[in-house]
PDB file of N, CA, C and O in Angstrom:
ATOM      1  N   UNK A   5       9.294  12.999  17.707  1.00  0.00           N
ATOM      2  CA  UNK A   5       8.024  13.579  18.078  1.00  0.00           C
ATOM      3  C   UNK A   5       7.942  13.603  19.599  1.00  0.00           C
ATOM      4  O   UNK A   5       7.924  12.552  20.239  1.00  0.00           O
ATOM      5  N   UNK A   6       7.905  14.475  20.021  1.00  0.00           N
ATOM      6  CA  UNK A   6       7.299  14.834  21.650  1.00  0.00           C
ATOM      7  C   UNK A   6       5.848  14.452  22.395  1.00  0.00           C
ATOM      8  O   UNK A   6       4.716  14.868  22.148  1.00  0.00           O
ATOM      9  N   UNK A   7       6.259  13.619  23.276  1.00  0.00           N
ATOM     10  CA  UNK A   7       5.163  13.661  24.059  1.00  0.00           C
ATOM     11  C   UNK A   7       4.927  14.356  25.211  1.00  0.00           C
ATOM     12  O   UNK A   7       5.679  14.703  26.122  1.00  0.00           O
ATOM     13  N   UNK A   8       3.012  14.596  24.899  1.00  0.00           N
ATOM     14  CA  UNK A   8       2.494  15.246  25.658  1.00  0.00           C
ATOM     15  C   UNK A   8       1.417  14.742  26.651  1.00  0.00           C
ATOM     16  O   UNK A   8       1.253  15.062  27.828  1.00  0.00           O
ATOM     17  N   UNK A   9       0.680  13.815  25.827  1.00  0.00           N
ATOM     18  CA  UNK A   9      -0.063  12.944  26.459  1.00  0.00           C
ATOM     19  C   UNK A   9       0.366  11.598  26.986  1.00  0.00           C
ATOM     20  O   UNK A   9       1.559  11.311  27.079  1.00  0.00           O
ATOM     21  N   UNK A  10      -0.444  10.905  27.275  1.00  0.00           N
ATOM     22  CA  UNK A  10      -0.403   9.534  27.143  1.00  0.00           C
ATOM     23  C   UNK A  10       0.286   9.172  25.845  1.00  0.00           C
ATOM     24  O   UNK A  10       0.283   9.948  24.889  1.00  0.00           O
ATOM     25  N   UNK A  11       1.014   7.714  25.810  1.00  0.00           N
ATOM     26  CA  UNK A  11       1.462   7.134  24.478  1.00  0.00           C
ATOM     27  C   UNK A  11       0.571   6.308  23.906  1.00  0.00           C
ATOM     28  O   UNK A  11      -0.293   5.660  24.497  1.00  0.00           O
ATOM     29  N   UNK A  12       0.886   6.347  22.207  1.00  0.00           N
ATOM     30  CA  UNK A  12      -0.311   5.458  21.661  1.00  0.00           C
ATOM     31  C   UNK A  12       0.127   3.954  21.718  1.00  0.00           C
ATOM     32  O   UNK A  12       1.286   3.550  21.813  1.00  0.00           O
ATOM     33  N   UNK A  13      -1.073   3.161  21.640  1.00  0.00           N
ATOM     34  CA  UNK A  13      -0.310   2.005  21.456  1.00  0.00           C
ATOM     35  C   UNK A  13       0.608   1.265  20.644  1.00  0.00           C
ATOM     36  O   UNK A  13       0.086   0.789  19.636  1.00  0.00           O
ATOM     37  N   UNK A  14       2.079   0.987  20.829  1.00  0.00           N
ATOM     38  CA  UNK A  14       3.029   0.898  19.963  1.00  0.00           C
ATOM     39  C   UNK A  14       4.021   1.435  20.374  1.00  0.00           C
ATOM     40  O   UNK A  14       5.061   1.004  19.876  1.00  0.00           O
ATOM     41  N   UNK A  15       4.176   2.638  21.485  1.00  0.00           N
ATOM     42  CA  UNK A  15       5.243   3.414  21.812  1.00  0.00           C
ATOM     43  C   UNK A  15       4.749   3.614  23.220  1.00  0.00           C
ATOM     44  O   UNK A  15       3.579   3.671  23.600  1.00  0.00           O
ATOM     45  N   UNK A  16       6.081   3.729  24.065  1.00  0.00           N
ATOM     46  CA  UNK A  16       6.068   4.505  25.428  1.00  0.00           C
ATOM     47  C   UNK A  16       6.682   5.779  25.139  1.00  0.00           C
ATOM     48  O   UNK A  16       7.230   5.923  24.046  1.00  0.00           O
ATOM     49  N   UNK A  17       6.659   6.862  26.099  1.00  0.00           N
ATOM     50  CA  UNK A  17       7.032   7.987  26.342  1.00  0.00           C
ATOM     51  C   UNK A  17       8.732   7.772  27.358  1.00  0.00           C
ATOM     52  O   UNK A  17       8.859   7.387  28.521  1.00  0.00           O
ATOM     53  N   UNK A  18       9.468   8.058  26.678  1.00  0.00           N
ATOM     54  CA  UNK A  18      10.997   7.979  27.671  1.00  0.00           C
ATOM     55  C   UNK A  18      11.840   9.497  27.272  1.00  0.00           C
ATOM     56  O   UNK A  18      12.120   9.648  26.083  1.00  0.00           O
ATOM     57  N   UNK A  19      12.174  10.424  28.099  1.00  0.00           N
ATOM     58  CA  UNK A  19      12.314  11.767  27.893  1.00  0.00           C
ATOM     59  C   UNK A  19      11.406  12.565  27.257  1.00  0.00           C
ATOM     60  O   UNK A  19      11.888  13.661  26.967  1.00  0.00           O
ATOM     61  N   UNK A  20      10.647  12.463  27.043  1.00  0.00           N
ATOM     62  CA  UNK A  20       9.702  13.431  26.449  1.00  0.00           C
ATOM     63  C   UNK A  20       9.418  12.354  25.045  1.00  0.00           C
ATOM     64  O   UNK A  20       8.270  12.455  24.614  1.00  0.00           O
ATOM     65  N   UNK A  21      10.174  11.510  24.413  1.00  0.00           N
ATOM     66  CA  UNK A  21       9.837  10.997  23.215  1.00  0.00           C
ATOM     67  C   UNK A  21       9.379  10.074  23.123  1.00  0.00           C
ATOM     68  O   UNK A  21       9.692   9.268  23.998  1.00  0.00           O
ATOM     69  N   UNK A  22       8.365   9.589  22.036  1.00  0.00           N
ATOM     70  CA  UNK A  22       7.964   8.665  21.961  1.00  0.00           C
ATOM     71  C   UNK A  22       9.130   7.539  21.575  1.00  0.00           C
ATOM     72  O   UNK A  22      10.060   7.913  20.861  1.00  0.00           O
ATOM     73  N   UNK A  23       9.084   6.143  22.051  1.00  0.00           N
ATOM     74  CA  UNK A  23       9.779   5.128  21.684  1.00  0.00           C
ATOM     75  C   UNK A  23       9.200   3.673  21.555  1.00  0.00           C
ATOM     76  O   UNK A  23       8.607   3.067  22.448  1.00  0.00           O
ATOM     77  N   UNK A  24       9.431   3.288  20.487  1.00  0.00           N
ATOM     78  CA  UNK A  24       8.751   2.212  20.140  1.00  0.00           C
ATOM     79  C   UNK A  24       8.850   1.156  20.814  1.00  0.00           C
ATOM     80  O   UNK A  24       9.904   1.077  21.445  1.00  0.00           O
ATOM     81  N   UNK A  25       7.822  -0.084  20.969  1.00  0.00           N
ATOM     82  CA  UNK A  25       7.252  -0.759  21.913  1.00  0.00           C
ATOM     83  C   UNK A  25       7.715  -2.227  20.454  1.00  0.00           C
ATOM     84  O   UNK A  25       7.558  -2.143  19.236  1.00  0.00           O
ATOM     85  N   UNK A  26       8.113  -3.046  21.033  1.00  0.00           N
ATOM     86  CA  UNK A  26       8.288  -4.264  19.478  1.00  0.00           C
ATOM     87  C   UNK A  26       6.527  -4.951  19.372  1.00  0.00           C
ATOM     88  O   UNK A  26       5.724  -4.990  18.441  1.00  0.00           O
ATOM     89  N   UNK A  27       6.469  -5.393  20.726  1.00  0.00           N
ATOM     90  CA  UNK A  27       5.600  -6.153  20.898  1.00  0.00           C
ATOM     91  C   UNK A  27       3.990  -5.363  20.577  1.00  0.00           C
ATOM     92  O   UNK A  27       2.977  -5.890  20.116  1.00  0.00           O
ATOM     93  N   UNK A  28       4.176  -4.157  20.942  1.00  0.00           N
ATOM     94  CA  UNK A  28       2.734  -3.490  20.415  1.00  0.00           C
ATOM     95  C   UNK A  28       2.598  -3.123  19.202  1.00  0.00           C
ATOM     96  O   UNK A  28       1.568  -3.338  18.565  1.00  0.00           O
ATOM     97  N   UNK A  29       3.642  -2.512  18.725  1.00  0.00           N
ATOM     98  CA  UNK A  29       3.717  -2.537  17.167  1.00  0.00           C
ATOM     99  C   UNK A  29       3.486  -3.503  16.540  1.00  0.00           C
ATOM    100  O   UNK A  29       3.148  -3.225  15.389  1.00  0.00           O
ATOM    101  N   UNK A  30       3.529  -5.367  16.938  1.00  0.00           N
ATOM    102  CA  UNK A  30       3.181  -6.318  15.824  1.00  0.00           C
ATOM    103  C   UNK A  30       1.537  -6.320  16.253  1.00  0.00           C
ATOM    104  O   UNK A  30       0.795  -6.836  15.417  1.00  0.00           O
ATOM    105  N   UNK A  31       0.945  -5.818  17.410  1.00  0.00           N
ATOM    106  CA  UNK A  31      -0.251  -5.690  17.509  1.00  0.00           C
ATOM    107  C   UNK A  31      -1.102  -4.701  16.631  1.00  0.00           C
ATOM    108  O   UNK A  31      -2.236  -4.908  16.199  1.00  0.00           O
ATOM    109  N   UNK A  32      -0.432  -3.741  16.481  1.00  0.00           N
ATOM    110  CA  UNK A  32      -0.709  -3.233  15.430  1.00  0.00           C
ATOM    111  C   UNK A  32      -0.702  -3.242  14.092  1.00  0.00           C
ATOM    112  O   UNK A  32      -1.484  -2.562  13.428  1.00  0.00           O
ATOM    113  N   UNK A  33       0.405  -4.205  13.471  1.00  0.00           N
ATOM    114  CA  UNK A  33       0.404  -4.558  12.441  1.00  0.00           C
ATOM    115  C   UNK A  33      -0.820  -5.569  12.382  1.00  0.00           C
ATOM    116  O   UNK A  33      -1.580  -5.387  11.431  1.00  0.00           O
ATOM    117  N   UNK A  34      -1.025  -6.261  12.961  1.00  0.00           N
ATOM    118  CA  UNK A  34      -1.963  -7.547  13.407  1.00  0.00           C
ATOM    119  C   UNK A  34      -3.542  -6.422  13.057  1.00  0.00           C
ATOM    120  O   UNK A  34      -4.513  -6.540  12.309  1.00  0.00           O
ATOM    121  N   UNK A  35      -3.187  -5.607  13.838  1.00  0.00           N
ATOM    122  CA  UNK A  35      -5.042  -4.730  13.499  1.00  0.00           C
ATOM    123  C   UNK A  35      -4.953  -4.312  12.123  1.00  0.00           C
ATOM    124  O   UNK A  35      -5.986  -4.566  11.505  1.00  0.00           O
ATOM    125  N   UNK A  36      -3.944  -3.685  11.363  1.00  0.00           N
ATOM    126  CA  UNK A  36      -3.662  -3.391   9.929  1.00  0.00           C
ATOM    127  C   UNK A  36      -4.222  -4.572   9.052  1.00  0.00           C
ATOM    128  O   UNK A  36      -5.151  -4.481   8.250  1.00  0.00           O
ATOM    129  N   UNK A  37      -3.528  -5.635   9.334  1.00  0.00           N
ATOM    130  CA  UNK A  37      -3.438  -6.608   8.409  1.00  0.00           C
ATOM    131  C   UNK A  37      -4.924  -7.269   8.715  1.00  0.00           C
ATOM    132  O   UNK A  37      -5.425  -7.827   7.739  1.00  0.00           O
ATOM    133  N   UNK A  38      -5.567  -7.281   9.731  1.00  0.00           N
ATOM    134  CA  UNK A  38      -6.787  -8.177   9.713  1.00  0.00           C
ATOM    135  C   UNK A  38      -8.348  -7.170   9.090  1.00  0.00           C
ATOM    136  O   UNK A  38      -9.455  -7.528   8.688  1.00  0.00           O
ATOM    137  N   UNK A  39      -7.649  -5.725   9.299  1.00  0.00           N
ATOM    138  CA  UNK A  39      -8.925  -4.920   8.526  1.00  0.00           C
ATOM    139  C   UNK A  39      -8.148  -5.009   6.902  1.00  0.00           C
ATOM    140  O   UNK A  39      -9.078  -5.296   6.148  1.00  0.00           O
ATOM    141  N   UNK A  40      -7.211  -4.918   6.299  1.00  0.00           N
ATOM    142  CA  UNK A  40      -6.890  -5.303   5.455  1.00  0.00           C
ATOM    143  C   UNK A  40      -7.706  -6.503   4.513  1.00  0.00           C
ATOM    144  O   UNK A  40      -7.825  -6.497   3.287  1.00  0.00           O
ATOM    145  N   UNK A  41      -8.167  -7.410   5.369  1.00  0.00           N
ATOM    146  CA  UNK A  41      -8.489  -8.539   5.136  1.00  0.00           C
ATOM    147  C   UNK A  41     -10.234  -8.341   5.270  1.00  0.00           C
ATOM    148  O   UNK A  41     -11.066  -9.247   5.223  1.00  0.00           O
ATOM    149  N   UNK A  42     -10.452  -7.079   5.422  1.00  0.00           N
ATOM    150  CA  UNK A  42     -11.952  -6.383   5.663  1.00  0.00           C
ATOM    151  C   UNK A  42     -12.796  -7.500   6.482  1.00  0.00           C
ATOM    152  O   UNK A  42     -13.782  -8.117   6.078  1.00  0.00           O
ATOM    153  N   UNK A  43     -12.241  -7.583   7.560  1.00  0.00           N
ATOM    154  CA  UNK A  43     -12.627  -8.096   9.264  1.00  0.00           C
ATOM    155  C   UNK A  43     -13.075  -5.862   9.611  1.00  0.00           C
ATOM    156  O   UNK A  43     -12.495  -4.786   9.470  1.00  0.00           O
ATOM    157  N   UNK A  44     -14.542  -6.434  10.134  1.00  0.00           N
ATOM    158  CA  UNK A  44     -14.882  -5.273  10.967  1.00  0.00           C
ATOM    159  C   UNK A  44     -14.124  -5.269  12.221  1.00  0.00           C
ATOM    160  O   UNK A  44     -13.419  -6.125  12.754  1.00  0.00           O
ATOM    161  N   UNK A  45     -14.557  -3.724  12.645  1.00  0.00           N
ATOM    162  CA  UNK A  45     -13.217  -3.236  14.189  1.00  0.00           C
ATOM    163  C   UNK A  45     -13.753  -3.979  15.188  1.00  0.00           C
ATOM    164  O   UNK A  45     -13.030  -4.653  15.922  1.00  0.00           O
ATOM    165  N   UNK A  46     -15.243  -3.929  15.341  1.00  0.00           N
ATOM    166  CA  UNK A  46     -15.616  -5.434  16.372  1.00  0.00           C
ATOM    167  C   UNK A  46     -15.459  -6.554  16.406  1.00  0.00           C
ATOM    168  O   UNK A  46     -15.585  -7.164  17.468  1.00  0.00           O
ATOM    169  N   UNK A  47     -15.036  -7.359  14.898  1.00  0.00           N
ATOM    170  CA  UNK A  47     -14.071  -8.352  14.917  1.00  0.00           C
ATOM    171  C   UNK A  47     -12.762  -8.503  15.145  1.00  0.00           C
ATOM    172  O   UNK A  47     -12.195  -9.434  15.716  1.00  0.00           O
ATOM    173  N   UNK A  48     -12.366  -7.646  14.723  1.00  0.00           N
ATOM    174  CA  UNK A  48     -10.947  -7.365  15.054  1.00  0.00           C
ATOM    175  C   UNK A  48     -10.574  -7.242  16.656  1.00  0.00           C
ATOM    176  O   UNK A  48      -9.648  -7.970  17.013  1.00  0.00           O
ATOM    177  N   UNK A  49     -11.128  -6.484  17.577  1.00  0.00           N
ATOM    178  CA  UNK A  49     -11.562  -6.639  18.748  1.00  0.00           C
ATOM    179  C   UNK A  49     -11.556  -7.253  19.672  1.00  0.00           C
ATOM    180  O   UNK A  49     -10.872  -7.247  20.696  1.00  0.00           O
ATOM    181  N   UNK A  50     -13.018  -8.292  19.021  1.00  0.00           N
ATOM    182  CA  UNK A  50     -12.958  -9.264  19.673  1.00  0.00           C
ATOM    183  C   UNK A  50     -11.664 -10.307  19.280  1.00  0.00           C
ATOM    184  O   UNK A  50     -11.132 -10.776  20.286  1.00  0.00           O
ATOM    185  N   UNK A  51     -11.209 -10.644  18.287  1.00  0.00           N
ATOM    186  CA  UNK A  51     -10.007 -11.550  18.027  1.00  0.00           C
ATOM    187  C   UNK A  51      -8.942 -11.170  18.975  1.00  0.00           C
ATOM    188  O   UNK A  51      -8.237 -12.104  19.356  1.00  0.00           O
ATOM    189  N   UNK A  52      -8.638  -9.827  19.504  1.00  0.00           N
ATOM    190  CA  UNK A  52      -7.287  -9.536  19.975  1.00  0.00           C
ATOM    191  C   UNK A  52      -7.944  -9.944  21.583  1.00  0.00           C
ATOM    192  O   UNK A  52      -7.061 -10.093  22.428  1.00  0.00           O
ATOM    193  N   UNK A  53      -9.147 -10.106  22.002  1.00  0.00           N
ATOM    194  CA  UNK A  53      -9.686 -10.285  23.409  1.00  0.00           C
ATOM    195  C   UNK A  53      -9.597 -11.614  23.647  1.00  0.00           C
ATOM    196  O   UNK A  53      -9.223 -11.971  24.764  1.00  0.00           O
ATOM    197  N   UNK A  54      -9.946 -12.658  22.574  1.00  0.00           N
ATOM    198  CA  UNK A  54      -9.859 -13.725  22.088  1.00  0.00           C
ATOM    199  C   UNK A  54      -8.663 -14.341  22.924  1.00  0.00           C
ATOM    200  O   UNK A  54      -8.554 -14.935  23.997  1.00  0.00           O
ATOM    201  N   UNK A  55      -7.768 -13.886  21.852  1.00  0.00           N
ATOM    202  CA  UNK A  55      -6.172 -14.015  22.661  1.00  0.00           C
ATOM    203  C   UNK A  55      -5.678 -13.780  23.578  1.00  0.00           C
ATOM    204  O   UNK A  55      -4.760 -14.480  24.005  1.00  0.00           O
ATOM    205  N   UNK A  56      -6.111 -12.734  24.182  1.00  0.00           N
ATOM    206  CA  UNK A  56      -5.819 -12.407  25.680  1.00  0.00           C
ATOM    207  C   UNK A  56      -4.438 -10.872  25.419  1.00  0.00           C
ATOM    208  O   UNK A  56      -3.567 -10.261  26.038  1.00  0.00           O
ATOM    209  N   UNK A  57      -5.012 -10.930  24.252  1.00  0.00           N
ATOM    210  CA  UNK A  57      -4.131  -9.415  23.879  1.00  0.00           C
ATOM    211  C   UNK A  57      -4.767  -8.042  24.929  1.00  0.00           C
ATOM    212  O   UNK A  57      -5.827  -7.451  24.726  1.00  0.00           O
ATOM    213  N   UNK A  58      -3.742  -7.755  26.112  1.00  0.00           N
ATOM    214  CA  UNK A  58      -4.426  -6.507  26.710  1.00  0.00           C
ATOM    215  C   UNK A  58      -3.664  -5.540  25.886  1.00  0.00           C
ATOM    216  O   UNK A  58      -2.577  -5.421  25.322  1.00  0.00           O
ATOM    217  N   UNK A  59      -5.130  -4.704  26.162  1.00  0.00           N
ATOM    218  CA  UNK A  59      -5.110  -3.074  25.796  1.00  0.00           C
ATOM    219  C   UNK A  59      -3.764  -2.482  26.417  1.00  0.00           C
ATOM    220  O   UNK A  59      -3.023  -2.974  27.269  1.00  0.00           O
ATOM    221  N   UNK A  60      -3.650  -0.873  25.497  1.00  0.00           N
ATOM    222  CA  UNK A  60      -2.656  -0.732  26.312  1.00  0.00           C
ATOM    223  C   UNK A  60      -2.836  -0.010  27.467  1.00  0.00           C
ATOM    224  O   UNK A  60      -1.891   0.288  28.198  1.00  0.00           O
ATOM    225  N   UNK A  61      -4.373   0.400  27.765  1.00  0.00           N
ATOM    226  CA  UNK A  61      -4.018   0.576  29.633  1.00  0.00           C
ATOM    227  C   UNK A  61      -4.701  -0.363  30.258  1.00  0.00           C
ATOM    228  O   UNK A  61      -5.528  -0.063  31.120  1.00  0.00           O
ATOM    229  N   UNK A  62      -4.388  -1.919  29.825  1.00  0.00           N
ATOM    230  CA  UNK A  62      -4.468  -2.726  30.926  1.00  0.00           C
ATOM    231  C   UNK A  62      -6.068  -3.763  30.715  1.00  0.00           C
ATOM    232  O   UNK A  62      -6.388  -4.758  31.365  1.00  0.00           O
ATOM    233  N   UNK A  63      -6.870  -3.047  29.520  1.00  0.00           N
ATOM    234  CA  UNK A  63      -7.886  -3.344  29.846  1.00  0.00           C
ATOM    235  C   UNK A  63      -8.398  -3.933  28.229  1.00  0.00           C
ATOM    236  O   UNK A  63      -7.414  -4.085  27.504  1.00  0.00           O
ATOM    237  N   UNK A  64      -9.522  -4.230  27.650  1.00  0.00           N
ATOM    238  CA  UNK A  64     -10.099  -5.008  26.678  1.00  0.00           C
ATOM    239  C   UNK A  64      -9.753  -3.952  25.374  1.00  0.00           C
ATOM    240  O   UNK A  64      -9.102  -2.937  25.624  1.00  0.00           O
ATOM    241  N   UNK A  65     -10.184  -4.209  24.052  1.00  0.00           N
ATOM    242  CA  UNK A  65     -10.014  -3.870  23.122  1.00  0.00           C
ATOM    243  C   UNK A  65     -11.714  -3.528  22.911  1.00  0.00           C
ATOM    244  O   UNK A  65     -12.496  -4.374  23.346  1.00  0.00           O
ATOM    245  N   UNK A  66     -12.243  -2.352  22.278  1.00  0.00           N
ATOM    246  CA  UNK A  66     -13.180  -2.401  21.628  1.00  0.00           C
ATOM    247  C   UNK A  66     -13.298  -2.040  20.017  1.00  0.00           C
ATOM    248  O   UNK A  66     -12.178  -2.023  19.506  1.00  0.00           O
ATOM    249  N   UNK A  67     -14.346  -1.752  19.101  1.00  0.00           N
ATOM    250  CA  UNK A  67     -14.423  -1.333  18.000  1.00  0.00           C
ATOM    251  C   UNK A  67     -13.918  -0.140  17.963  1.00  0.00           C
ATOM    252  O   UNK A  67     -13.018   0.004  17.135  1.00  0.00           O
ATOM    253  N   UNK A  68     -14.265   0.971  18.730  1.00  0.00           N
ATOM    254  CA  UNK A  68     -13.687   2.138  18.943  1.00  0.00           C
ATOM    255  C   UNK A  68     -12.115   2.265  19.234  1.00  0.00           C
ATOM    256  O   UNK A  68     -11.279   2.659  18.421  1.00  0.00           O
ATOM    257  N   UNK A  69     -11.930   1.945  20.257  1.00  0.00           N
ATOM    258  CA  UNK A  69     -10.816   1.748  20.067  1.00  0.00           C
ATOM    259  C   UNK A  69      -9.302   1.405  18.681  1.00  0.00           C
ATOM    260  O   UNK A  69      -8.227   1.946  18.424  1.00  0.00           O
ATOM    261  N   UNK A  70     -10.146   0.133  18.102  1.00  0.00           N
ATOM    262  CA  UNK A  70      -9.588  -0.172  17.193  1.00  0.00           C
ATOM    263  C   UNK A  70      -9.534   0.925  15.825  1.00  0.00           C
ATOM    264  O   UNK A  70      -8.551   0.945  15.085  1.00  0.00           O
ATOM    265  N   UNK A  71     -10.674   1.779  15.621  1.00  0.00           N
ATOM    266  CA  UNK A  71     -11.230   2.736  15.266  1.00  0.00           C
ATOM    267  C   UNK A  71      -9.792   3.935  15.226  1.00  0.00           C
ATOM    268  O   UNK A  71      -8.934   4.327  14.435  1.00  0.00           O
ATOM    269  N   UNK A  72     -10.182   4.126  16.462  1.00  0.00           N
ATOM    270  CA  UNK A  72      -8.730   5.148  16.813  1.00  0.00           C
ATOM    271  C   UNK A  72      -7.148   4.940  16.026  1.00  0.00           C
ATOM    272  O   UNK A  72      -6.402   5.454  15.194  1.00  0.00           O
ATOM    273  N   UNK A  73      -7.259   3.954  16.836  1.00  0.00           N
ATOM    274  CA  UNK A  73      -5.711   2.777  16.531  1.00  0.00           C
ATOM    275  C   UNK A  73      -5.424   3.118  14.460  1.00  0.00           C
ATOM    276  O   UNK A  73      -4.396   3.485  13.890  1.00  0.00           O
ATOM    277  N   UNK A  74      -6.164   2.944  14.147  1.00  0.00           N
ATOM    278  CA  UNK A  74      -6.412   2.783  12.462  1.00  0.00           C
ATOM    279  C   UNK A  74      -6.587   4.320  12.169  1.00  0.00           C
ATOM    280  O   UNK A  74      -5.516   4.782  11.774  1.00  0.00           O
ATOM    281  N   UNK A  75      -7.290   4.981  12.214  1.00  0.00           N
ATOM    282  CA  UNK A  75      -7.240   6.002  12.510  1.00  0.00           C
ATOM    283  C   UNK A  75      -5.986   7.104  12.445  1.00  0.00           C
ATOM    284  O   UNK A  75      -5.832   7.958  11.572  1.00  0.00           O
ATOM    285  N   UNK A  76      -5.136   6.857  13.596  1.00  0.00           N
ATOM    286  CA  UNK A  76      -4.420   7.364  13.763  1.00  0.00           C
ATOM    287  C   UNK A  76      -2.998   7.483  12.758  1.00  0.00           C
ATOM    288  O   UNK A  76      -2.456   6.399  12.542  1.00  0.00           O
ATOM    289  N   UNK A  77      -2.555   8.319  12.326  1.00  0.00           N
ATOM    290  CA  UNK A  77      -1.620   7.710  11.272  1.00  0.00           C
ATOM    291  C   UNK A  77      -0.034   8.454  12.025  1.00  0.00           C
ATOM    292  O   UNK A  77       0.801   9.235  11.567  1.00  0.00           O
ATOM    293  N   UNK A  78      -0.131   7.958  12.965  1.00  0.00           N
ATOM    294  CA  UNK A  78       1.473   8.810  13.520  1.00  0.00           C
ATOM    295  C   UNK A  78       2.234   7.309  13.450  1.00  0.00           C
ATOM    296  O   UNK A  78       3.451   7.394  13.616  1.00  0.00           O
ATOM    297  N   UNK A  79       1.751   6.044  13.246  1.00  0.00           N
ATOM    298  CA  UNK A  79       2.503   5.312  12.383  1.00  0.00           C
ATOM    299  C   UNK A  79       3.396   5.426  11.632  1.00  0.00           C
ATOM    300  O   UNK A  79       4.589   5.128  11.684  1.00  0.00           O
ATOM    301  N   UNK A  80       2.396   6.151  10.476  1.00  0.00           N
ATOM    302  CA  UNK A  80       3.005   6.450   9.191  1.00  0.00           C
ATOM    303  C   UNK A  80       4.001   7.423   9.830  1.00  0.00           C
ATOM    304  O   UNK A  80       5.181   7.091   9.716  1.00  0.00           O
ATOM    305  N   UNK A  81       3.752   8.527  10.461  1.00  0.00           N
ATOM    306  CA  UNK A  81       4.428   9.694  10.010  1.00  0.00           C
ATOM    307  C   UNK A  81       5.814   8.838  10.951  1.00  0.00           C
ATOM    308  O   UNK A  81       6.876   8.898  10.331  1.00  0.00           O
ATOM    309  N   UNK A  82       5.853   8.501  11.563  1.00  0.00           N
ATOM    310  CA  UNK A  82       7.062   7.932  12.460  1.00  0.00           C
ATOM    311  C   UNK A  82       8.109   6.863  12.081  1.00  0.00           C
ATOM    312  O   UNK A  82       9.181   6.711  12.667  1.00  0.00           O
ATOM    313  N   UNK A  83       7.575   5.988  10.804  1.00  0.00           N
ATOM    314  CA  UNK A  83       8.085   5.376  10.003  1.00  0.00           C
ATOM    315  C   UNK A  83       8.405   5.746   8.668  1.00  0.00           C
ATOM    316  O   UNK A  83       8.972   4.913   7.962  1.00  0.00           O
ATOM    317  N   UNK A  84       8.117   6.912   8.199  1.00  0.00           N
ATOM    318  CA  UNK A  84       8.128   7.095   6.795  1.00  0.00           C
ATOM    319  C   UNK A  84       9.272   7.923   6.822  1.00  0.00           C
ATOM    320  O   UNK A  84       9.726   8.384   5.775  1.00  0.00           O
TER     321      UNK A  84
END
């Protein structure tokens, strides 16, 4: 898959492609598995702020955010 924008969290952009990130991807599994566990995205959130998990541009996690993150399914399509 080609990038155009910014990368999501989980992958950087290296030649045009997205490439996976280890360490953001278990962050993401981590947001999977804790709404899994039907923790709201403002809990979830706050838990990854908790930890001192930065965002991936540098900055806090919100509900929205997390929102997105879940949301987004180029996960799937990139693993399947």
């Amino acid at each position: 898959m080609e990038v155009y924008n910014h990368a999501p969290l989980g992958y950087r952009a290296e030649d045009g492609k997205l490439v996976p990130i280890d360490e953001e991807q278990r962050v993401v599994a981590d947001i999977r598995q804790l709404r899994g566990k039907g923790l709201s995205m403002r809990r979830i959130a706050d838990d990854l702020n908790s930890r001192g998990i930065i965002g991936k541009r540098g900055g806090r996690y919100y509900a929205s955010t997390i929102k997105a993150i879940l949301d987004d399914d180029l996960h799937d399509r990139l693993t399947a």
